[in-house]
């Protein structure tokens, strides 16, 4: 049976809840917003009282494979600001966000027992570890209603099932463009939220939680040394500034400003630049955390094109959103296979040189272009799309290291880490995914010539940072 059966079995549960349930848990995952949140809408329609939960698994701070954490300090701080904003929005609607430093698998069954509840609503994430969490909660006796909501196009509306997804992106794009299919309009935020249960304050007291601030990720960050994290003024995504914080309100304001300044018309020409605020959309960090949805962005894009006209640049924004969909649909088709050493290929397991990998991570390869990019990534948690491809190619094809180690480093470092796109892109570069050319090996000297001919990028990151304390 295909791994995509996860998706269809969960989707079939959407109509199954009784008309009114008692207390239900809403578990926020990568959907840190109230608007265009299908799972939240369904939860609000079927319950009398609702408890909102976000679980900071401390395991994300501990080394896993390759001796790397799942989430680095940059992303932790970005997500913390998203949660603070989400908490404020919930408070304004008479509710509250319960944040705990435990995994969902550990905490949700305990909370469900306290609430005398067996039901959890959340978004569907079709990646192995995330699926394992759902299975573990089900094994603990909980009924989990998952809702697919992270793609632009709804998979159930496509002309093919996930198992029949073309293995070449261009073929997939052609199918979409040849149809009249349009993404669903984004859903508005709920006008009201079900009340908190009567015993909610007692639960907070039992767990030693007095307020949102008492249990935020700030404590975990402090224990992990985040107090030493500095704001690097060279960053192309300065998340330490309010307008680039993780908040969904900041995300919506950024999207509005981006289109108001008519930047989509120049996107195709500037998207491969290496530094600056305006060369790319900068939507990806908010998309990754779910502070804004692809459909909200698409709706703004269509409004912009209706008012100012479409061109190759605005088309390319849709093109990039479609790539994002494609990597998600690949997970529905192939599931765990995307995480095997050989990926979807028949190649032998990749070799690995631990010393070269460490030097790559620490910006000590000896190649000024590569080291500049790796220094930027470590200092800011962000890297241009062009440089992500270049450094990935260098690690795989020049240093002969395991692509999975590179994927793990990006997971640990990137503010905008997205499990689907990260895995899909690394497989693509390694030639172990769906690239019809069996991988992408970039000529580093050509990349320097094309994208940093005057050496400005290398000089920018070769010197100590122009940093100020956050």
Tab-separated table of C-alpha atoms in Angstrom:
chain	number	residue	atom	x	y	z
A	1	UNK	CA	0.000	0.000	0.000
A	2	UNK	CA	1.295	3.467	-0.866
A	3	UNK	CA	2.197	5.895	1.892
A	4	UNK	CA	-0.384	8.228	0.366
A	5	UNK	CA	-3.012	6.055	2.058
A	6	UNK	CA	-2.285	8.094	5.188
A	7	UNK	CA	-3.776	11.123	3.514
A	8	UNK	CA	-6.931	9.521	2.210
A	9	UNK	CA	-7.664	7.594	5.403
A	10	UNK	CA	-7.387	10.786	7.444
A	11	UNK	CA	-9.410	12.806	4.974
A	12	UNK	CA	-12.222	10.297	5.208
A	13	UNK	CA	-12.586	11.203	8.889
A	14	UNK	CA	-13.537	14.804	8.209
A	15	UNK	CA	-17.243	14.123	8.114
A	16	UNK	CA	-17.158	11.576	10.908
A	17	UNK	CA	-17.346	13.723	14.078
A	18	UNK	CA	-20.739	13.918	15.738
A	19	UNK	CA	-22.613	17.192	15.428
A	20	UNK	CA	-21.475	18.393	18.841
A	21	UNK	CA	-18.586	17.129	20.903
A	22	UNK	CA	-17.511	18.187	24.373
A	23	UNK	CA	-14.024	19.461	24.957
A	24	UNK	CA	-11.560	19.042	22.104
A	25	UNK	CA	-7.849	19.816	21.727
A	26	UNK	CA	-6.548	21.857	18.823
A	27	UNK	CA	-2.869	21.078	18.270
A	28	UNK	CA	-0.989	23.746	16.341
A	29	UNK	CA	1.794	22.305	14.180
A	30	UNK	CA	3.059	24.220	11.128
A	31	UNK	CA	-0.107	26.313	10.876
A	32	UNK	CA	0.492	29.230	13.245
A	33	UNK	CA	-2.402	31.371	12.035
A	34	UNK	CA	-6.151	31.755	12.479
A	35	UNK	CA	-7.054	32.707	8.897
A	36	UNK	CA	-7.232	30.072	6.163
A	37	UNK	CA	-6.944	27.308	8.721
A	38	UNK	CA	-9.250	24.518	7.598
A	39	UNK	CA	-8.511	22.266	10.549
A	40	UNK	CA	-9.359	25.061	12.964
A	41	UNK	CA	-12.620	25.822	11.180
A	42	UNK	CA	-13.661	22.180	11.445
A	43	UNK	CA	-12.706	22.064	15.112
A	44	UNK	CA	-14.784	25.144	15.885
A	45	UNK	CA	-17.824	23.698	14.117
A	46	UNK	CA	-17.960	20.477	16.107
A	47	UNK	CA	-17.112	21.291	19.729
A	48	UNK	CA	-18.465	22.961	22.847
A	49	UNK	CA	-15.074	23.939	24.275
A	50	UNK	CA	-11.639	24.068	22.720
A	51	UNK	CA	-8.113	24.040	24.148
A	52	UNK	CA	-5.282	25.316	21.943
A	53	UNK	CA	-1.887	23.680	22.380
A	54	UNK	CA	1.602	24.079	20.954
A	55	UNK	CA	4.230	21.544	21.976
A	56	UNK	CA	7.893	22.513	22.122
A	57	UNK	CA	9.528	19.134	22.056
A	58	UNK	CA	12.799	19.423	23.965
A	59	UNK	CA	14.153	16.693	21.725
A	60	UNK	CA	14.437	19.375	19.049
A	61	UNK	CA	17.207	20.894	21.161
A	62	UNK	CA	19.114	17.640	21.499
A	63	UNK	CA	21.481	16.165	18.925
A	64	UNK	CA	19.990	13.525	16.676
A	65	UNK	CA	21.512	11.898	13.615
A	66	UNK	CA	24.718	13.600	12.403
A	67	UNK	CA	24.936	15.052	15.919
A	68	UNK	CA	22.747	17.998	14.916
A	69	UNK	CA	19.650	19.520	16.533
A	70	UNK	CA	16.368	19.481	14.656
A	71	UNK	CA	15.851	23.197	15.217
A	72	UNK	CA	18.523	25.848	15.664
A	73	UNK	CA	18.358	29.033	17.682
A	74	UNK	CA	17.416	31.265	14.754
A	75	UNK	CA	14.280	29.294	13.946
A	76	UNK	CA	13.410	28.871	17.614
A	77	UNK	CA	13.393	32.626	18.063
A	78	UNK	CA	11.441	33.187	14.847
A	79	UNK	CA	8.789	30.641	15.871
A	80	UNK	CA	8.656	32.113	19.383
A	81	UNK	CA	7.629	35.467	17.916
A	82	UNK	CA	4.990	33.735	15.782
A	83	UNK	CA	3.562	32.052	18.866
A	84	UNK	CA	3.539	35.288	20.853
A	85	UNK	CA	1.467	36.904	18.108
A	86	UNK	CA	-0.827	33.891	17.870
A	87	UNK	CA	-1.299	33.962	21.635
A	88	UNK	CA	-2.252	37.639	21.501
A	89	UNK	CA	-4.833	36.931	18.811
A	90	UNK	CA	-6.339	34.082	20.815
A	91	UNK	CA	-6.428	36.201	23.963
A	92	UNK	CA	-8.268	38.934	22.071
A	93	UNK	CA	-10.931	36.360	21.190
A	94	UNK	CA	-11.301	35.169	24.765
A	95	UNK	CA	-9.140	32.082	24.501
A	96	UNK	CA	-5.558	31.143	25.330
A	97	UNK	CA	-2.604	29.280	23.857
A	98	UNK	CA	-1.158	26.553	26.042
A	99	UNK	CA	2.544	26.064	25.318
A	100	UNK	CA	4.439	23.204	26.877
A	101	UNK	CA	8.011	21.989	26.693
A	102	UNK	CA	7.018	18.413	25.938
A	103	UNK	CA	6.421	16.482	22.754
A	104	UNK	CA	2.849	16.109	21.544
A	105	UNK	CA	3.090	12.352	21.954
A	106	UNK	CA	3.964	12.843	25.624
A	107	UNK	CA	1.681	15.733	26.505
A	108	UNK	CA	-1.548	15.419	24.527
A	109	UNK	CA	-2.664	12.107	26.097
A	110	UNK	CA	-2.032	13.609	29.562
A	111	UNK	CA	-3.991	16.741	28.694
A	112	UNK	CA	-6.795	14.700	27.132
A	113	UNK	CA	-7.116	12.746	30.384
A	114	UNK	CA	-7.365	15.976	32.370
A	115	UNK	CA	-10.038	17.267	30.005
A	116	UNK	CA	-11.897	13.959	29.833
A	117	UNK	CA	-11.487	14.197	26.075
A	118	UNK	CA	-10.329	11.809	23.382
A	119	UNK	CA	-10.367	14.101	20.347
A	120	UNK	CA	-7.578	16.147	18.732
A	121	UNK	CA	-7.762	18.315	15.613
A	122	UNK	CA	-4.644	19.316	13.690
A	123	UNK	CA	-3.210	19.793	10.247
A	124	UNK	CA	-1.966	16.841	8.211
A	125	UNK	CA	1.799	16.616	7.602
A	126	UNK	CA	2.771	13.756	5.299
A	127	UNK	CA	6.357	13.295	6.476
A	128	UNK	CA	7.566	10.199	8.371
A	129	UNK	CA	8.240	11.607	11.849
A	130	UNK	CA	5.092	13.698	11.736
A	131	UNK	CA	3.049	10.679	10.660
A	132	UNK	CA	4.595	8.634	13.458
A	133	UNK	CA	3.320	11.207	15.956
A	134	UNK	CA	-0.245	10.755	14.683
A	135	UNK	CA	0.043	6.975	14.899
A	136	UNK	CA	1.439	7.217	18.435
A	137	UNK	CA	-1.439	9.435	19.550
A	138	UNK	CA	-3.915	6.990	18.041
A	139	UNK	CA	-2.159	4.150	19.876
A	140	UNK	CA	-2.596	6.152	23.092
A	141	UNK	CA	-6.357	6.086	22.547
A	142	UNK	CA	-6.894	9.503	20.979
A	143	UNK	CA	-8.970	10.182	17.883
A	144	UNK	CA	-6.993	12.559	15.686
A	145	UNK	CA	-8.786	14.431	12.920
A	146	UNK	CA	-6.141	15.704	10.506
A	147	UNK	CA	-6.855	18.120	7.682
A	148	UNK	CA	-4.677	18.709	4.651
A	149	UNK	CA	-4.232	22.466	4.255
A	150	UNK	CA	-0.665	23.381	3.311
A	151	UNK	CA	-0.881	23.244	-0.484
A	152	UNK	CA	-2.108	25.778	-2.983
A	153	UNK	CA	-4.170	23.184	-4.852
A	154	UNK	CA	-6.307	20.690	-2.973
A	155	UNK	CA	-5.112	17.163	-3.859
A	156	UNK	CA	-8.675	15.841	-3.896
A	157	UNK	CA	-9.506	18.276	-6.712
A	158	UNK	CA	-6.621	17.262	-8.973
A	159	UNK	CA	-7.323	15.178	-12.062
A	160	UNK	CA	-5.100	12.410	-10.685
A	161	UNK	CA	-4.532	10.784	-7.311
A	162	UNK	CA	-1.215	11.280	-5.523
A	163	UNK	CA	-0.063	7.807	-6.600
A	164	UNK	CA	-0.248	8.993	-10.204
A	165	UNK	CA	1.670	12.245	-9.688
A	166	UNK	CA	4.089	12.718	-12.612
A	167	UNK	CA	7.694	12.127	-11.619
A	168	UNK	CA	8.824	15.186	-13.579
A	169	UNK	CA	7.802	18.609	-12.331
A	170	UNK	CA	7.343	20.041	-15.824
A	171	UNK	CA	4.753	17.380	-16.604
A	172	UNK	CA	2.928	18.212	-13.381
A	173	UNK	CA	3.006	21.933	-14.196
A	174	UNK	CA	1.678	21.247	-17.687
A	175	UNK	CA	-1.244	19.297	-16.255
A	176	UNK	CA	-2.121	22.126	-13.887
A	177	UNK	CA	-1.797	24.813	-16.559
A	178	UNK	CA	-3.848	22.760	-19.017
A	179	UNK	CA	-6.746	22.509	-16.609
A	180	UNK	CA	-9.176	25.117	-15.363
A	181	UNK	CA	-8.425	24.228	-11.773
A	182	UNK	CA	-8.077	27.169	-9.411
A	183	UNK	CA	-6.912	27.059	-5.804
A	184	UNK	CA	-9.724	27.398	-3.265
A	185	UNK	CA	-10.175	30.883	-1.864
A	186	UNK	CA	-8.539	31.350	1.549
A	187	UNK	CA	-10.863	30.898	4.484
A	188	UNK	CA	-11.485	33.835	6.820
A	189	UNK	CA	-10.474	33.566	10.441
A	190	UNK	CA	-13.238	32.324	12.744
A	191	UNK	CA	-15.423	35.127	14.046
A	192	UNK	CA	-15.607	33.454	17.426
A	193	UNK	CA	-13.899	30.598	19.226
A	194	UNK	CA	-15.460	27.940	21.447
A	195	UNK	CA	-15.013	28.680	25.122
A	196	UNK	CA	-12.253	27.239	27.239
A	197	UNK	CA	-13.364	24.343	29.468
A	198	UNK	CA	-14.446	25.147	33.006
A	199	UNK	CA	-11.442	23.415	34.523
A	200	UNK	CA	-8.848	25.150	32.338
A	201	UNK	CA	-7.474	27.337	35.132
A	202	UNK	CA	-7.094	24.271	37.348
A	203	UNK	CA	-5.165	22.545	34.573
A	204	UNK	CA	-2.836	25.539	34.285
A	205	UNK	CA	-2.277	25.502	38.020
A	206	UNK	CA	-1.593	21.771	38.061
A	207	UNK	CA	0.986	22.109	35.330
A	208	UNK	CA	2.516	25.180	36.955
A	209	UNK	CA	1.553	27.510	34.114
A	210	UNK	CA	0.488	30.989	35.186
A	211	UNK	CA	0.687	32.866	31.908
A	212	UNK	CA	1.811	32.652	28.303
A	213	UNK	CA	5.193	34.130	29.185
A	214	UNK	CA	5.926	31.437	31.759
A	215	UNK	CA	6.079	28.600	29.273
A	216	UNK	CA	7.219	30.158	26.024
A	217	UNK	CA	10.195	28.949	24.066
A	218	UNK	CA	12.207	31.757	25.652
A	219	UNK	CA	13.051	29.430	28.525
A	220	UNK	CA	14.217	26.712	26.187
A	221	UNK	CA	16.187	29.252	24.181
A	222	UNK	CA	17.832	30.633	27.302
A	223	UNK	CA	18.852	27.175	28.441
A	224	UNK	CA	20.281	26.481	24.986
A	225	UNK	CA	22.328	29.698	24.943
A	226	UNK	CA	20.038	31.826	22.775
A	227	UNK	CA	20.744	34.826	24.973
A	228	UNK	CA	24.049	35.139	23.127
A	229	UNK	CA	22.350	35.192	19.717
A	230	UNK	CA	23.092	38.423	17.884
A	231	UNK	CA	21.263	40.347	15.204
A	232	UNK	CA	23.449	40.498	12.111
A	233	UNK	CA	22.713	43.641	10.115
A	234	UNK	CA	23.866	41.957	6.908
A	235	UNK	CA	20.937	39.547	6.993
A	236	UNK	CA	18.675	39.290	3.955
A	237	UNK	CA	15.862	38.283	6.306
A	238	UNK	CA	16.340	40.345	9.494
A	239	UNK	CA	13.846	38.491	11.667
A	240	UNK	CA	15.038	40.515	14.679
A	241	UNK	CA	13.131	43.508	13.252
A	242	UNK	CA	9.378	43.708	14.038
A	243	UNK	CA	8.407	43.763	10.354
A	244	UNK	CA	10.255	40.475	9.794
A	245	UNK	CA	9.184	38.744	12.990
A	246	UNK	CA	7.408	35.407	12.834
A	247	UNK	CA	4.007	36.934	13.556
A	248	UNK	CA	1.166	36.250	11.150
A	249	UNK	CA	0.348	39.957	11.341
A	250	UNK	CA	3.892	40.709	10.117
A	251	UNK	CA	3.502	38.127	7.357
A	252	UNK	CA	0.274	39.673	6.085
A	253	UNK	CA	1.750	43.169	6.252
A	254	UNK	CA	4.838	42.033	4.319
A	255	UNK	CA	2.753	40.433	1.570
A	256	UNK	CA	0.630	43.550	1.267
A	257	UNK	CA	3.721	45.776	1.094
A	258	UNK	CA	5.462	43.517	-1.439
A	259	UNK	CA	2.573	43.734	-3.877
A	260	UNK	CA	1.910	47.411	-3.163
A	261	UNK	CA	5.476	48.182	-4.270
A	262	UNK	CA	4.907	46.234	-7.498
A	263	UNK	CA	7.899	44.006	-6.835
A	264	UNK	CA	6.337	40.955	-8.527
A	265	UNK	CA	6.961	42.520	-11.935
A	266	UNK	CA	10.722	42.393	-11.360
A	267	UNK	CA	10.863	39.091	-9.452
A	268	UNK	CA	12.060	36.943	-12.356
A	269	UNK	CA	14.997	39.286	-13.003
A	270	UNK	CA	16.103	39.622	-9.371
A	271	UNK	CA	15.326	36.252	-7.785
A	272	UNK	CA	18.850	34.865	-8.261
A	273	UNK	CA	20.560	37.732	-6.477
A	274	UNK	CA	22.427	36.860	-3.300
A	275	UNK	CA	21.868	39.690	-0.812
A	276	UNK	CA	19.236	42.238	0.114
A	277	UNK	CA	15.627	42.544	1.175
A	278	UNK	CA	13.851	42.943	-2.153
A	279	UNK	CA	15.514	40.544	-4.597
A	280	UNK	CA	13.084	37.757	-3.618
A	281	UNK	CA	9.623	37.623	-2.058
A	282	UNK	CA	10.867	36.535	1.392
A	283	UNK	CA	7.578	34.695	1.884
A	284	UNK	CA	9.228	31.369	2.746
A	285	UNK	CA	9.845	31.781	6.517
A	286	UNK	CA	6.191	32.593	7.166
A	287	UNK	CA	5.022	29.851	4.824
A	288	UNK	CA	7.231	27.348	6.642
A	289	UNK	CA	5.771	28.120	10.072
A	290	UNK	CA	2.278	28.483	8.675
A	291	UNK	CA	1.955	32.103	9.769
A	292	UNK	CA	0.533	32.653	6.301
A	293	UNK	CA	-0.801	30.198	3.739
A	294	UNK	CA	0.008	29.679	0.078
A	295	UNK	CA	-3.628	30.449	-0.763
A	296	UNK	CA	-3.487	33.787	1.009
A	297	UNK	CA	-0.430	34.693	-1.049
A	298	UNK	CA	-2.001	33.432	-4.275
A	299	UNK	CA	-5.119	35.502	-3.592
A	300	UNK	CA	-2.950	38.613	-3.171
A	301	UNK	CA	-1.063	37.721	-6.361
A	302	UNK	CA	-4.247	37.405	-8.411
A	303	UNK	CA	-5.516	40.709	-7.052
A	304	UNK	CA	-2.219	42.336	-7.995
A	305	UNK	CA	-2.329	40.938	-11.542
A	306	UNK	CA	-5.931	42.094	-11.972
A	307	UNK	CA	-4.965	45.638	-10.984
A	308	UNK	CA	-1.485	45.974	-12.499
A	309	UNK	CA	-1.236	43.258	-15.122
A	310	UNK	CA	0.584	39.944	-15.198
A	311	UNK	CA	4.082	39.402	-16.530
A	312	UNK	CA	6.835	36.816	-16.354
A	313	UNK	CA	7.783	37.946	-12.853
A	314	UNK	CA	4.331	37.533	-11.340
A	315	UNK	CA	3.961	34.208	-13.170
A	316	UNK	CA	7.202	33.030	-11.569
A	317	UNK	CA	5.826	33.589	-8.082
A	318	UNK	CA	3.012	31.172	-8.898
A	319	UNK	CA	5.630	28.860	-10.425
A	320	UNK	CA	7.548	28.758	-7.132
A	321	UNK	CA	4.368	28.118	-5.149
A	322	UNK	CA	3.652	25.240	-7.514
A	323	UNK	CA	7.095	23.748	-6.827
A	324	UNK	CA	6.196	23.907	-3.135
A	325	UNK	CA	2.994	21.970	-3.849
A	326	UNK	CA	4.922	19.422	-5.900
A	327	UNK	CA	7.294	18.539	-3.078
A	328	UNK	CA	4.292	18.017	-0.789
A	329	UNK	CA	2.544	15.790	-3.293
A	330	UNK	CA	5.748	13.762	-3.688
A	331	UNK	CA	5.462	12.918	0.001
A	332	UNK	CA	1.928	11.677	-0.534
A	333	UNK	CA	3.190	9.440	-3.325
A	334	UNK	CA	6.465	8.140	-1.920
A	335	UNK	CA	6.434	8.759	1.833
A	336	UNK	CA	9.360	7.097	3.615
A	337	UNK	CA	11.181	6.330	0.370
A	338	UNK	CA	12.177	9.979	0.144
A	339	UNK	CA	14.231	9.511	3.317
A	340	UNK	CA	16.164	6.430	2.235
A	341	UNK	CA	19.871	6.869	1.495
A	342	UNK	CA	19.290	6.007	-2.152
A	343	UNK	CA	16.113	8.092	-2.336
A	344	UNK	CA	14.039	7.111	-5.353
A	345	UNK	CA	17.105	5.979	-7.312
A	346	UNK	CA	18.913	2.681	-7.700
A	347	UNK	CA	22.220	4.287	-6.706
A	348	UNK	CA	24.286	2.780	-3.913
A	349	UNK	CA	24.302	4.443	-0.508
A	350	UNK	CA	26.267	7.715	-0.640
A	351	UNK	CA	29.759	7.931	0.795
A	352	UNK	CA	30.532	10.438	3.502
A	353	UNK	CA	33.575	12.310	4.747
A	354	UNK	CA	32.898	13.568	8.271
A	355	UNK	CA	35.846	15.977	8.312
A	356	UNK	CA	34.903	17.605	5.011
A	357	UNK	CA	31.304	17.867	6.149
A	358	UNK	CA	32.362	19.619	9.356
A	359	UNK	CA	34.505	22.064	7.402
A	360	UNK	CA	31.570	22.758	5.077
A	361	UNK	CA	29.297	23.464	8.060
A	362	UNK	CA	31.885	25.758	9.652
A	363	UNK	CA	32.647	27.687	6.437
A	364	UNK	CA	36.175	26.277	6.269
A	365	UNK	CA	36.205	24.579	2.875
A	366	UNK	CA	38.806	26.980	1.478
A	367	UNK	CA	36.510	28.099	-1.330
A	368	UNK	CA	35.672	31.782	-0.643
A	369	UNK	CA	32.296	31.609	-2.414
A	370	UNK	CA	31.114	28.524	-0.542
A	371	UNK	CA	32.503	29.727	2.765
A	372	UNK	CA	30.745	33.071	2.383
A	373	UNK	CA	27.413	31.307	1.970
A	374	UNK	CA	27.958	28.970	4.898
A	375	UNK	CA	28.991	31.908	7.077
A	376	UNK	CA	25.802	33.742	6.133
A	377	UNK	CA	23.675	30.707	6.937
A	378	UNK	CA	25.213	30.257	10.378
A	379	UNK	CA	25.027	33.958	11.233
A	380	UNK	CA	21.482	34.633	10.058
A	381	UNK	CA	19.580	31.393	9.548
A	382	UNK	CA	18.896	32.441	5.972
A	383	UNK	CA	20.432	31.933	2.542
A	384	UNK	CA	19.335	32.842	-0.977
A	385	UNK	CA	17.823	30.092	-3.096
A	386	UNK	CA	20.725	30.337	-5.531
A	387	UNK	CA	23.335	29.814	-2.824
A	388	UNK	CA	21.383	26.959	-1.273
A	389	UNK	CA	21.657	25.089	-4.543
A	390	UNK	CA	25.326	25.969	-4.978
A	391	UNK	CA	26.455	24.861	-1.503
A	392	UNK	CA	24.350	21.691	-1.720
A	393	UNK	CA	25.938	20.787	-5.034
A	394	UNK	CA	29.384	21.508	-3.609
A	395	UNK	CA	28.843	19.231	-0.598
A	396	UNK	CA	27.505	16.346	-2.678
A	397	UNK	CA	29.535	16.520	-5.875
A	398	UNK	CA	32.798	18.209	-4.876
A	399	UNK	CA	33.248	17.006	-1.307
A	400	UNK	CA	31.566	13.617	-1.881
A	401	UNK	CA	29.496	13.790	1.305
A	402	UNK	CA	26.149	12.252	2.171
A	403	UNK	CA	23.279	14.430	0.968
A	404	UNK	CA	21.315	13.526	4.092
A	405	UNK	CA	23.933	15.220	6.266
A	406	UNK	CA	23.496	18.411	4.263
A	407	UNK	CA	19.725	18.180	4.584
A	408	UNK	CA	20.114	17.774	8.356
A	409	UNK	CA	22.370	20.858	8.543
A	410	UNK	CA	19.827	22.935	6.659
A	411	UNK	CA	17.127	21.636	9.004
A	412	UNK	CA	19.175	22.766	11.987
A	413	UNK	CA	20.051	26.182	10.534
A	414	UNK	CA	17.281	27.561	8.357
A	415	UNK	CA	14.600	29.916	9.636
A	416	UNK	CA	12.401	28.767	6.770
A	417	UNK	CA	13.072	25.043	7.099
A	418	UNK	CA	10.217	23.115	5.508
A	419	UNK	CA	10.363	19.336	5.732
A	420	UNK	CA	8.870	18.812	2.251
A	421	UNK	CA	10.909	21.337	0.294
A	422	UNK	CA	14.138	20.611	2.143
A	423	UNK	CA	13.969	16.900	1.426
A	424	UNK	CA	12.794	17.381	-2.140
A	425	UNK	CA	15.484	19.903	-3.038
A	426	UNK	CA	18.354	17.885	-1.558
A	427	UNK	CA	17.178	14.767	-3.379
A	428	UNK	CA	16.939	16.824	-6.571
A	429	UNK	CA	20.503	18.118	-6.342
A	430	UNK	CA	21.784	14.649	-5.424
A	431	UNK	CA	20.048	13.021	-8.397
A	432	UNK	CA	18.140	10.701	-6.070
A	433	UNK	CA	14.749	12.328	-6.484
A	434	UNK	CA	12.728	13.178	-9.575
A	435	UNK	CA	15.241	15.278	-11.521
A	436	UNK	CA	15.233	13.924	-15.098
A	437	UNK	CA	18.894	14.955	-15.418
A	438	UNK	CA	19.974	12.711	-12.518
A	439	UNK	CA	21.205	15.542	-10.347
A	440	UNK	CA	22.557	19.059	-10.560
A	441	UNK	CA	26.286	19.677	-10.359
A	442	UNK	CA	27.008	23.389	-10.375
A	443	UNK	CA	30.212	24.770	-11.828
A	444	UNK	CA	31.372	26.953	-8.956
A	445	UNK	CA	33.493	29.273	-11.092
A	446	UNK	CA	30.562	29.864	-13.438
A	447	UNK	CA	28.330	30.632	-10.456
A	448	UNK	CA	30.879	33.156	-9.210
A	449	UNK	CA	31.092	34.721	-12.670
A	450	UNK	CA	27.309	34.917	-13.047
A	451	UNK	CA	26.284	35.945	-9.535
A	452	UNK	CA	29.256	37.535	-7.755
A	453	UNK	CA	31.539	38.903	-10.498
A	454	UNK	CA	32.737	41.871	-8.426
A	455	UNK	CA	33.272	39.796	-5.287
A	456	UNK	CA	30.883	41.891	-3.196
A	457	UNK	CA	29.125	38.886	-1.716
A	458	UNK	CA	32.396	37.190	-0.787
A	459	UNK	CA	33.705	40.375	0.810
A	460	UNK	CA	30.479	40.884	2.736
A	461	UNK	CA	30.745	37.535	4.471
A	462	UNK	CA	34.513	37.247	4.670
A	463	UNK	CA	34.731	39.905	7.380
A	464	UNK	CA	33.273	39.884	10.940
A	465	UNK	CA	29.602	40.691	11.085
A	466	UNK	CA	28.159	44.140	11.445
A	467	UNK	CA	26.198	42.835	14.381
A	468	UNK	CA	24.259	44.467	17.136
A	469	UNK	CA	22.820	42.804	20.185
A	470	UNK	CA	19.250	41.688	19.665
